[in-house]
Coordinates of C-alpha atoms and ligand atoms in Angstrom, one line a residue:
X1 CA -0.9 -13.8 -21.8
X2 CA 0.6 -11.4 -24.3
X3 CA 0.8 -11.2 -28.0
X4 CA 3.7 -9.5 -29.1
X5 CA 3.0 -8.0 -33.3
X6 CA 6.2 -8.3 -35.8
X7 CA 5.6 -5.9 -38.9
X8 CA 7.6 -4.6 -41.9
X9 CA 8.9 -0.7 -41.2
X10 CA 9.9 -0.4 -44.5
X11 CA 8.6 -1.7 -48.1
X12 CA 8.7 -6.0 -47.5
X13 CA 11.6 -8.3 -47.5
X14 CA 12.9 -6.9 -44.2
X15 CA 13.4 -10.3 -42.5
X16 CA 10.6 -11.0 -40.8
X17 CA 10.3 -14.4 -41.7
X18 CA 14.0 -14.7 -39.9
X19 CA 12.7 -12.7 -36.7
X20 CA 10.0 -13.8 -36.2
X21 CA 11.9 -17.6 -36.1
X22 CA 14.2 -15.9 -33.4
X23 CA 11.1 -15.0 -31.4
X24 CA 9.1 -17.8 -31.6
X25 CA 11.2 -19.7 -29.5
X26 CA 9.4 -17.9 -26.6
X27 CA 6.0 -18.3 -28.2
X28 CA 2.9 -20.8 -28.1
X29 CA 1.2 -19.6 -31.3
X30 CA 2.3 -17.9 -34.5
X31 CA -0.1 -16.1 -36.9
X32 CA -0.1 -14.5 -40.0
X33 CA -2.8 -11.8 -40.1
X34 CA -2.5 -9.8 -43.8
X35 CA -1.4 -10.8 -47.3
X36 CA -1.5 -14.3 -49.3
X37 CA 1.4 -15.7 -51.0
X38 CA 2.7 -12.6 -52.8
X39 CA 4.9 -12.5 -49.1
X40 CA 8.0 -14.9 -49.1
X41 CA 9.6 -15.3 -45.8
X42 CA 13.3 -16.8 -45.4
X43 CA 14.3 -18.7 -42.7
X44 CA 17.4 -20.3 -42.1
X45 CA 18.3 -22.9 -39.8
X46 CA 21.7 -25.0 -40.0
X47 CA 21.6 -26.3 -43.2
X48 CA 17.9 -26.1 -44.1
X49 CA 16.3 -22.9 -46.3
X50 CA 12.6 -22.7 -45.6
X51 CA 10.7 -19.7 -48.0
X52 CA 7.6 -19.6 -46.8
X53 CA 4.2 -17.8 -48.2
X54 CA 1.8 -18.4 -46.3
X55 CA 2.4 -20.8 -43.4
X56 CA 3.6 -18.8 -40.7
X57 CA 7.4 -19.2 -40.0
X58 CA 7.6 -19.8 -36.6
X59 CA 5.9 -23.5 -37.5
X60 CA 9.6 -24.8 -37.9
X61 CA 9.7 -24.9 -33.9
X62 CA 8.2 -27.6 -33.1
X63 CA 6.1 -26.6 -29.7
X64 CA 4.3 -24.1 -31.7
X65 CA 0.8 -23.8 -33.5
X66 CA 0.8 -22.1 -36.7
X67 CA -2.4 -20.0 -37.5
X68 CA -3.8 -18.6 -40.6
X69 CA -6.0 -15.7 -39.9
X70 CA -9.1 -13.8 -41.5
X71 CA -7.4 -11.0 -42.4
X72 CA -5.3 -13.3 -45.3
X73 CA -6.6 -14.2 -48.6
X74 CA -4.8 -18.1 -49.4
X75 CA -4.4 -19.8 -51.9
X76 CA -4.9 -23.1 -51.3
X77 CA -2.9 -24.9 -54.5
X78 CA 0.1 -23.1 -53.1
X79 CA -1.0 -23.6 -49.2
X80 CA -1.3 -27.4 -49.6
X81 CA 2.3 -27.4 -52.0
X82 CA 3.6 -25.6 -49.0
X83 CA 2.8 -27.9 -46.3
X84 CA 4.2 -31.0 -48.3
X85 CA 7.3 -29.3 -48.8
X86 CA 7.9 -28.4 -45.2
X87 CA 6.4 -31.8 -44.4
X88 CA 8.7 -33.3 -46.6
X89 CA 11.6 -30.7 -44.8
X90 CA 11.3 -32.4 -41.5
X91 CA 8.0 -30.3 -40.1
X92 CA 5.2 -32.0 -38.8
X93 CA 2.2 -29.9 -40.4
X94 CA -0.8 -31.4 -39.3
X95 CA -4.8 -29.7 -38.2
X96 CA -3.8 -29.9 -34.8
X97 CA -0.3 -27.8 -35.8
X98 CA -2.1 -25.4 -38.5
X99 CA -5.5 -24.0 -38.5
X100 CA -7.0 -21.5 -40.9
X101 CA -9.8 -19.0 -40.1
X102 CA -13.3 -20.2 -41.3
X103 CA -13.3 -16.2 -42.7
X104 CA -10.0 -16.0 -44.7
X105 CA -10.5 -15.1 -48.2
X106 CA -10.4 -18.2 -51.1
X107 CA -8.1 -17.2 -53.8
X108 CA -8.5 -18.7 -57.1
X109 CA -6.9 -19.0 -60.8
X110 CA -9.7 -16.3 -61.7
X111 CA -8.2 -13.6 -59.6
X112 CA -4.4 -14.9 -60.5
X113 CA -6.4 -14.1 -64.3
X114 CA -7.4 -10.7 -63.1
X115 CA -4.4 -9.7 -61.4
X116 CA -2.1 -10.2 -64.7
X117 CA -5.6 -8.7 -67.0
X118 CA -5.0 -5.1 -65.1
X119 CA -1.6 -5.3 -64.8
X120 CA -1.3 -5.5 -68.4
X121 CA -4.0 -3.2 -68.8
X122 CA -2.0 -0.5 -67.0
X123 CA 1.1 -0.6 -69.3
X124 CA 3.7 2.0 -68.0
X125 CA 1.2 2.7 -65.1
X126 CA 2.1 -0.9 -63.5
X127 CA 2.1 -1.8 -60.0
X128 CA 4.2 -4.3 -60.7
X129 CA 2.2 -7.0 -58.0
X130 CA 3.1 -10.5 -57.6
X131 CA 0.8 -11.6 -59.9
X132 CA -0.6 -13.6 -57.4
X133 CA -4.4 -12.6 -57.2
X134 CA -4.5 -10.7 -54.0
X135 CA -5.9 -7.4 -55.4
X136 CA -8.6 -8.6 -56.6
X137 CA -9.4 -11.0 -54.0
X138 CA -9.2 -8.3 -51.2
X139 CA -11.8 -6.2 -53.9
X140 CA -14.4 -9.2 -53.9
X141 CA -13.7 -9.1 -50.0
X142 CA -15.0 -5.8 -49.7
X143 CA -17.4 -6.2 -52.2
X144 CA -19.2 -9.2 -50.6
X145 CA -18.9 -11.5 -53.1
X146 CA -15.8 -13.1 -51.8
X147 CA -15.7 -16.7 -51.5
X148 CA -14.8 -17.5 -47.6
X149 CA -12.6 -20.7 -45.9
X150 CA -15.9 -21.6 -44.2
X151 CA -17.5 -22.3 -47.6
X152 CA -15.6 -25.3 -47.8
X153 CA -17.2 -27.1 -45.4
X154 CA -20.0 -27.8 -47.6
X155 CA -18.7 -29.6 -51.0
X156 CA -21.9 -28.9 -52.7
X157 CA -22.2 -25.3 -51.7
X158 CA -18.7 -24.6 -52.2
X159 CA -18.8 -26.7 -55.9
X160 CA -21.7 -23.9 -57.2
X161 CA -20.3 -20.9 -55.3
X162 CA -16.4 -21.5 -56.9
X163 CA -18.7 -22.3 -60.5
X164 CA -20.6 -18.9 -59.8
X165 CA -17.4 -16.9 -58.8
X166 CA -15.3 -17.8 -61.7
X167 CA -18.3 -17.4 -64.0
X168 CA -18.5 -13.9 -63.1
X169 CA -14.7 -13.0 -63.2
X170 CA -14.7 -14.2 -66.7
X171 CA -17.1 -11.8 -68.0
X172 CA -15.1 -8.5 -66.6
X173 CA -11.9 -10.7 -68.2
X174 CA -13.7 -10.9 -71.5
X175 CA -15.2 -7.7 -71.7
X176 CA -12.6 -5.5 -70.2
X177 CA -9.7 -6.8 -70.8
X178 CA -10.1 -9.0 -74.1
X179 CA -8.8 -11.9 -72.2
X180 CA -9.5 -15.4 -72.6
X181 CA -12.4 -16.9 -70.0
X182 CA -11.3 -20.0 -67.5
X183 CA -12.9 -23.4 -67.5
X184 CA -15.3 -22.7 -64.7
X185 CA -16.0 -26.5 -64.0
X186 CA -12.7 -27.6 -63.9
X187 CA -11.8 -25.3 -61.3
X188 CA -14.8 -25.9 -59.3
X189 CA -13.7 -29.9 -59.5
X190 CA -9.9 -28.6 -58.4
X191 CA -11.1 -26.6 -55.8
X192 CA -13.4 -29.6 -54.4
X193 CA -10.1 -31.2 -54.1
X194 CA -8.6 -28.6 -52.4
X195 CA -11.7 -28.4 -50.1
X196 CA -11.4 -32.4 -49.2
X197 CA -7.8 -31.9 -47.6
X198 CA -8.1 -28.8 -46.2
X199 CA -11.6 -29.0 -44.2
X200 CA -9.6 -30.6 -41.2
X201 CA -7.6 -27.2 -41.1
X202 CA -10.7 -25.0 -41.0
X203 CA -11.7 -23.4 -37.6
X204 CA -12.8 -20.1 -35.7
X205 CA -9.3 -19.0 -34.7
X206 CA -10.4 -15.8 -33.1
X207 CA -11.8 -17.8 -30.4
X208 CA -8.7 -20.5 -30.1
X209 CA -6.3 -17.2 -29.6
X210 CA -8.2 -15.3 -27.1
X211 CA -8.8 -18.6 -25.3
X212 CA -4.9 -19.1 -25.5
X213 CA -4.2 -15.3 -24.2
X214 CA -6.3 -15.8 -21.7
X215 CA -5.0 -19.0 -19.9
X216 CA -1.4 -17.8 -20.0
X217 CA 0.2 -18.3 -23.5
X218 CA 2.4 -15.9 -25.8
X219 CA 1.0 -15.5 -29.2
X220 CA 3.1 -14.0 -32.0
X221 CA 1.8 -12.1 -34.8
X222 CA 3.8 -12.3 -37.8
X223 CA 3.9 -9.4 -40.4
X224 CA 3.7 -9.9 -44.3
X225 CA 4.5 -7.7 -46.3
X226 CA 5.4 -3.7 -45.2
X227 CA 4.2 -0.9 -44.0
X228 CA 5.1 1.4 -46.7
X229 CA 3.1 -1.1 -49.1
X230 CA 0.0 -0.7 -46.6
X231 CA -3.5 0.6 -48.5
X232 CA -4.1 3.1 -46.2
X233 CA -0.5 4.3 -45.0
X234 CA 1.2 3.6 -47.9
X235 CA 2.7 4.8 -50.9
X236 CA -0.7 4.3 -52.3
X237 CA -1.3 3.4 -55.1
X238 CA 1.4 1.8 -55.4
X239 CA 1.3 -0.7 -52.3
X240 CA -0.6 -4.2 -51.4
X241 CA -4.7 -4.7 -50.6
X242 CA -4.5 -5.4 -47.5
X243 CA -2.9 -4.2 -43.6
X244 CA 0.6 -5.2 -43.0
X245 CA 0.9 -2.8 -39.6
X246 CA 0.1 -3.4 -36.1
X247 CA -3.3 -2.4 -36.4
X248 CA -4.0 -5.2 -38.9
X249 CA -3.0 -7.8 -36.9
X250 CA -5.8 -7.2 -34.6
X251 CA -8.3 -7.2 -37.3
X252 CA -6.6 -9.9 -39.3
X253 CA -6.8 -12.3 -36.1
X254 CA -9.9 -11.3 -34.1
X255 CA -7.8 -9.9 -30.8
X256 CA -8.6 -6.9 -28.6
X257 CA -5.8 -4.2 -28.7
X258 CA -5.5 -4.5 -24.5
X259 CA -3.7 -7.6 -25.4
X260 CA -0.5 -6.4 -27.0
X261 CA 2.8 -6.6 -25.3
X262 CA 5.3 -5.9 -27.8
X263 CA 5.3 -4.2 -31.2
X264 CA 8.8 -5.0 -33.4
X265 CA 9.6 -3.6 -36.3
X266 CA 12.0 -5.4 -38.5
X267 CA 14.3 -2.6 -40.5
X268 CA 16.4 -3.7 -43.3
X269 CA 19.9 -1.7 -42.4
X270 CA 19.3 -0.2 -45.9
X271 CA 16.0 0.4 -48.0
X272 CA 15.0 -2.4 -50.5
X273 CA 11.8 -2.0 -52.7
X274 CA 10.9 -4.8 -55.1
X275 CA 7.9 -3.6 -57.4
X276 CA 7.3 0.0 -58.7
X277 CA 6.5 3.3 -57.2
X278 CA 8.5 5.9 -55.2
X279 CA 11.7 5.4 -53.7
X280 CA 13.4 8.9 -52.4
X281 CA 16.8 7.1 -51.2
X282 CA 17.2 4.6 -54.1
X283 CA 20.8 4.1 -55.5
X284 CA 22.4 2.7 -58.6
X285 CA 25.9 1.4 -60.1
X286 CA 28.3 0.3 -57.6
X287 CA 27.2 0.8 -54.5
X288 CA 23.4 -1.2 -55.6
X289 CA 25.8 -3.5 -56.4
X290 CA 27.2 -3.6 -53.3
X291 CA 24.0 -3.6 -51.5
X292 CA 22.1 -5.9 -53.5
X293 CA 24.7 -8.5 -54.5
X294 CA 25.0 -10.4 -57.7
X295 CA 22.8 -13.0 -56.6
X296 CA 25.6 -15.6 -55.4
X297 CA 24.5 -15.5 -52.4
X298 CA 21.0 -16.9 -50.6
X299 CA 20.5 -13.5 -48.9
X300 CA 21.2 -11.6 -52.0
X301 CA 18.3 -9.1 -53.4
X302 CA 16.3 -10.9 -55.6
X303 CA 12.8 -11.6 -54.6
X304 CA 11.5 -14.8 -52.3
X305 CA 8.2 -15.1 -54.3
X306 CA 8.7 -13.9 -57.9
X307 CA 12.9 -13.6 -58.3
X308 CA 12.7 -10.3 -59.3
X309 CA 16.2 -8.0 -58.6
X310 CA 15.2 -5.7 -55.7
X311 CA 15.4 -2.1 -56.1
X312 CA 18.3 -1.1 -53.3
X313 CA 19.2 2.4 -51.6
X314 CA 20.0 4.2 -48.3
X315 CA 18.5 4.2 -45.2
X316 CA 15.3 6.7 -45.3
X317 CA 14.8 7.5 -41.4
X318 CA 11.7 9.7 -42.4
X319 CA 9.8 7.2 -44.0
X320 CA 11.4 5.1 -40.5
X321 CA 10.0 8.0 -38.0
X322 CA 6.6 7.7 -40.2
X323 CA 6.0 3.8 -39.9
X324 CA 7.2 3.5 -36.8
X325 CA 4.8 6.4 -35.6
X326 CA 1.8 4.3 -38.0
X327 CA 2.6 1.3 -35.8
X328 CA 3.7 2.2 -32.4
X329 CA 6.7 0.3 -32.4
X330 CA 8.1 -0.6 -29.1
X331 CA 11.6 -1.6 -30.4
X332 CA 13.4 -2.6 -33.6
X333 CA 15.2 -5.1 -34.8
X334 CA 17.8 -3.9 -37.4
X335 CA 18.6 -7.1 -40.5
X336 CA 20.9 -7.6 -42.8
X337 CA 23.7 -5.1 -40.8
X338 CA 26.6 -7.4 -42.3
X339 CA 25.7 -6.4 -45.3
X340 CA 27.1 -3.1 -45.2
X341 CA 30.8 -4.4 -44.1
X342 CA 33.4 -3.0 -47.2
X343 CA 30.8 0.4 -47.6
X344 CA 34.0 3.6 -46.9
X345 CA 30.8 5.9 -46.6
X346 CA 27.0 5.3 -45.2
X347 CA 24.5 7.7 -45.8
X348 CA 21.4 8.0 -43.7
X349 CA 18.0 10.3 -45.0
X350 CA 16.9 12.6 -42.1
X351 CA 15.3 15.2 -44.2
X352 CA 13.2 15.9 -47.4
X353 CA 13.8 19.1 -49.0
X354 CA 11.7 21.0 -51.3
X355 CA 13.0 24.7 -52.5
X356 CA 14.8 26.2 -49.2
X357 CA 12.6 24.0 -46.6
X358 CA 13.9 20.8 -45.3
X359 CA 11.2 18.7 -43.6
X360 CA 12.0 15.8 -40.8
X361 CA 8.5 14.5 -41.3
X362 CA 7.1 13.8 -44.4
X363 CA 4.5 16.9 -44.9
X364 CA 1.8 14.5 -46.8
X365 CA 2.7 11.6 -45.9
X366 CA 3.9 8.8 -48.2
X367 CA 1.7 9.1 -51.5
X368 CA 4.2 12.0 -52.2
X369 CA 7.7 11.8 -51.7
X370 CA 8.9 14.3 -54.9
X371 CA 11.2 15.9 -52.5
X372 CA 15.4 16.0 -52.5
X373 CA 16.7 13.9 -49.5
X374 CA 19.0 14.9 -47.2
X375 CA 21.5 12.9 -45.7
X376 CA 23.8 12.5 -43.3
X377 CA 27.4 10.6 -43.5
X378 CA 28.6 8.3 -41.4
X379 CA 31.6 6.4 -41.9
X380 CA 31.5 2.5 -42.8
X381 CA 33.8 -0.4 -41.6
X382 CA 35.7 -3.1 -43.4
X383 CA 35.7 -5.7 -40.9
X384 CA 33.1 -9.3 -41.7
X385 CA 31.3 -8.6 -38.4
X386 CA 28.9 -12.1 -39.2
X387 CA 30.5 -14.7 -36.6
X388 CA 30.4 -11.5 -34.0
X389 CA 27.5 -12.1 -31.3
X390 CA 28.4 -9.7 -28.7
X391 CA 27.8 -5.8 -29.1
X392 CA 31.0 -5.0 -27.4
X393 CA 32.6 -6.9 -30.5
X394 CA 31.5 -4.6 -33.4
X395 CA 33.4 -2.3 -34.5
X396 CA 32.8 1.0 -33.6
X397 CA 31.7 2.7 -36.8
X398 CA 29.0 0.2 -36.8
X399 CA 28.1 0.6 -33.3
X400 CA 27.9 4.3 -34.8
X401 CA 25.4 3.8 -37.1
X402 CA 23.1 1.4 -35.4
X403 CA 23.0 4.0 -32.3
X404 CA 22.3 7.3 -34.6
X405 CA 19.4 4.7 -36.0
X406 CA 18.5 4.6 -32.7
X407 CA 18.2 8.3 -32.3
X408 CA 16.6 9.3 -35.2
X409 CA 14.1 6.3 -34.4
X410 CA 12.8 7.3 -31.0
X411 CA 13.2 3.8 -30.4
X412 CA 15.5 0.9 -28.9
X413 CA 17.1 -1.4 -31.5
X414 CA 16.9 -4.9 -29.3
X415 CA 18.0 -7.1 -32.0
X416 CA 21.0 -6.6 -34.7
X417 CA 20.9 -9.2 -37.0
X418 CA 24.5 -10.0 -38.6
X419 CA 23.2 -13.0 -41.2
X420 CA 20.4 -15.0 -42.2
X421 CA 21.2 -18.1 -39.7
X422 CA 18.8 -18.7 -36.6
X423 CA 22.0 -17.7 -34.3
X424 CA 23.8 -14.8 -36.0
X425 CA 21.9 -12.3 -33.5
X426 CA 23.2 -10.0 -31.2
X427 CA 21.2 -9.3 -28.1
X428 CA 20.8 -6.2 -26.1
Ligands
GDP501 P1 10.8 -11.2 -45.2 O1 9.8 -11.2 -46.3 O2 10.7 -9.9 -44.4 O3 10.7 -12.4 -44.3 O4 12.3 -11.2 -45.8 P2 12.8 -12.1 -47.0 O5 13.0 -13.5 -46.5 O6 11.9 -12.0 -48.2 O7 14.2 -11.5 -47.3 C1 15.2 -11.3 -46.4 C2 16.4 -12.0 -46.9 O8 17.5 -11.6 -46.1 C3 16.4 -13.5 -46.8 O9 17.2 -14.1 -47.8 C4 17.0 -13.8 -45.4 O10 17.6 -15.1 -45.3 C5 18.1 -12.8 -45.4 N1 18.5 -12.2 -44.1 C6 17.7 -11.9 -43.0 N2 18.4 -11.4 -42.0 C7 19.7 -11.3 -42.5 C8 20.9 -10.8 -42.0 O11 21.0 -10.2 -40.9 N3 22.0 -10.9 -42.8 C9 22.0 -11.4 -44.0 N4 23.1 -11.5 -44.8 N5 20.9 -11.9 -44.5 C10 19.7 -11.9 -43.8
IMO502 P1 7.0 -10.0 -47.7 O1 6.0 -10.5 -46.7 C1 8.0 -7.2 -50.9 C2 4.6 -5.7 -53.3 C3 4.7 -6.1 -54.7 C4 4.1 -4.9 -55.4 C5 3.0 -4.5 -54.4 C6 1.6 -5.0 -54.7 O2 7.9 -11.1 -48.3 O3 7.8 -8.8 -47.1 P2 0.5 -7.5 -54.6 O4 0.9 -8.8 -55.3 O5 0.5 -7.6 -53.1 O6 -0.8 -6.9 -55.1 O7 1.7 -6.4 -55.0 O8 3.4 -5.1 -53.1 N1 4.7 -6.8 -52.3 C7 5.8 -7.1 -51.6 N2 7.1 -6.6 -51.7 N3 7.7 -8.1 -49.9 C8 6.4 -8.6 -49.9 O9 6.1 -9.5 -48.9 C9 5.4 -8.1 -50.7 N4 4.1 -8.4 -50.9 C10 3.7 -7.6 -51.9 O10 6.0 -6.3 -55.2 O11 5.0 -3.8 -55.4
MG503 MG1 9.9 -11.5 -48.4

């Protein structure tokens, strides 16, 4: 009956993967709509660590049908890794439990090729991307010359189109970039593989949602990515290929807009970025430290998908206004509060200056952020507030901080999430 949209309000690796667990207890169907495998969602239940990258968290309930919409490019060496390891987890990942949109985008080891060609190409310029293809398989995507899920369905077809594709790639890899070329019929004979096990999968998934909204169920879209790293709203160039916001889910599953209940945006309690490009609030020495952890712990900031140490820094509540504004967020849910337990001082952004102006709003949007920030102080707490489920039960200075969130937002926070298990939520 109503499909309620999870995205990213900041730059990825907000906890999405961990929300969107939380709120698929209530739901029928989970899909991913944007990205490929460069996302890496985290969920933790009891003892069990899932990291996902392309099947859609909320699979781990067992009611629930996973779906992989048009709007992602996949992989499907890494898709069909994936669902033996969450097979092999407990989770029964079968065609009736996952299907994948005939029109997703095909990645293959010619765009991972590409990917790592223009990176290097760049030098200092870097994006610093995953290295995991999606550029240029969302540029072959809206060049028409992608290769598509439904391509599969024909081995023959599929063999010469993969042989064609790959044959193509490798003349920009040896001509622009110097780079060696890829056996073209091996892949083609990989990908044939790939093709025999994952047919079954393959389906129209606009139609198998809107059928599902209409007779009554909940569908949950689940968010890759952020919406700072968004193409169009982002902190272009340096972002993803693809729509991580609200918007995107539509597109990436083949819904009408009258549908949508719901629109949550995850917010990391502080600002992580992982990857180059602008980052106004970003902080170093002890208190990164702090924030990011030495990587002891599972929830430290290193990334899900490549391991790299996250960049760390303060809240910026005008980049928050901004994406929550891109998105129409109805509520948020705020991660990773524990984390700031032990911190004498907080530090929210609320402004940009530039000479004797101080902006709330960002004047350009995101592309340029060269401004000084301006913060306000809030005081921290000592106390380990992650057994604590009530909101009566945290301390006050934290209460404090989620409520001037709160203000500066525009928006409810529903959800304060106080660690990275299934039941260390509180609910308001
Ligand atoms: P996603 O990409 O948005 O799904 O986020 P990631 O899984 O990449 O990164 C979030 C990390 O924070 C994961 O290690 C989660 O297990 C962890 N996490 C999520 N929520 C919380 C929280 O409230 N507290 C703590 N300590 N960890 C959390
Ligand atoms: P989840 O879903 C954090 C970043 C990369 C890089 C930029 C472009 O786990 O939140 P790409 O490989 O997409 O071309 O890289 O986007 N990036 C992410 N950062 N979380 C993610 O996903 C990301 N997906 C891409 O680090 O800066
Ligand atoms: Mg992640």
């Amino acid at each position: 009956m109503t499909l309620n949209i999870v995205i990213g309000t900041q730059w990825g690796d907000e906890g999405k993967g961990r929300v969107v667990d939380l709120l698929a207890a209530e739901a029928d169907y989970v899909a991913r709509f944007a990205g490929g495998d460069n996302a890496g969602h985290t969920v933790q239940v009891g003892a069990q660590t899932f990291k996902l990258h392309l099947i859609p968290s909320g699979v781990i309930h067992p009611h629930t049908v996973g779906v992989i919409g048009n709007g992602l490019v996949v992989n499907p060496k890494t898709l069909l890794q994936e669902i033996e390891m969450t097979r092999a987890a407990g989770v029964e990942i079968t065609p009736e439990r996952l299907r994948i949109s005939h029109a997703a985008h095909i990645i293959t080891p010619a765009y991972i090729a590409l990917d790592k060609a223009r990176e290097q190409s760049r030098g200092d310029e870097k994006i610093g991307t995953t290295l995991r293809g999606i550029g240029p398989a969302y540029n072959h995507k809206a060049a028409r010359s992608g290769l598509r899920m439904e391509s599969m369905l024909d081995l023959e077809e599929f063999a010469e189109a993969v042989v064609i594709q790959v044959e193509g790639v490798n003349e920009a890899l040896k001509n622009l970039y110097g780079a060696e070329p890829l056996d073209t019929l091996e892949i083609a004979k990989e990908y044939v593989d790939y093709a025999q096990r994952l047919y079954p999968y393959i389906g129209n998934v606009s139609y198998l949602l809107n059928d599902a909204l209409r007779s009554g169920a909940n569908v949950l879209a689940e968010g890759a990515q952020g919406t700072l790293l968004d193409i169009d709203h982002g902190t272009y160039p340096f972002v993803t290929s693809s729509s991580p916001t609200a918007a995107g889910a539509l597109v990436g599953l083949g819904i009408g807009a009258s549908h949508v209940a719901r629109v949550i945006g995850v917010t990391k309690a502080f600002q992580t970025r992982v990857g180059e490009g602008p980052f106004p609030t970003e902080v170093f020495d002890d208190t990164a430290n702090h924030l990011r952890g030495t990587g002891d712990k599972p929830w430290d900031e290193f990334g899900t998908t490549t391991g790299r140490p996250r960049r760390v820094g303060w809240l910026d509540a005008v980049l928050l206004r901004y994406t929550i504004q891109i998105n129409g967020v109805t509520e948020l849910t705020i991660t990773k509060l524990d984390v700031l337990s032990g911190l004498r001082n907080l530090f929210i952004c609320t402004g940009y200056q530039r000479d004797e102006n101080i902006y709330p709003d960002l004047p350009l949007g995101p592309t340029d952020l060269d401004y000084e920030t301006v913060y306000e102080e809030l005081p921290g707490w000592d106390e380990d507030i992650m057994s604590i489920r009530q909101w009566d039960d945290l301390p006050k200075n934290a209460q404090a901080y989620i409520q001037r969130i709160e203000d500066v937002a525009g928006v409810p926070a529903r959800y304060i999430s106080v660690g990275p298990e299934r039941d260390q939520v509180i609910k308001r």
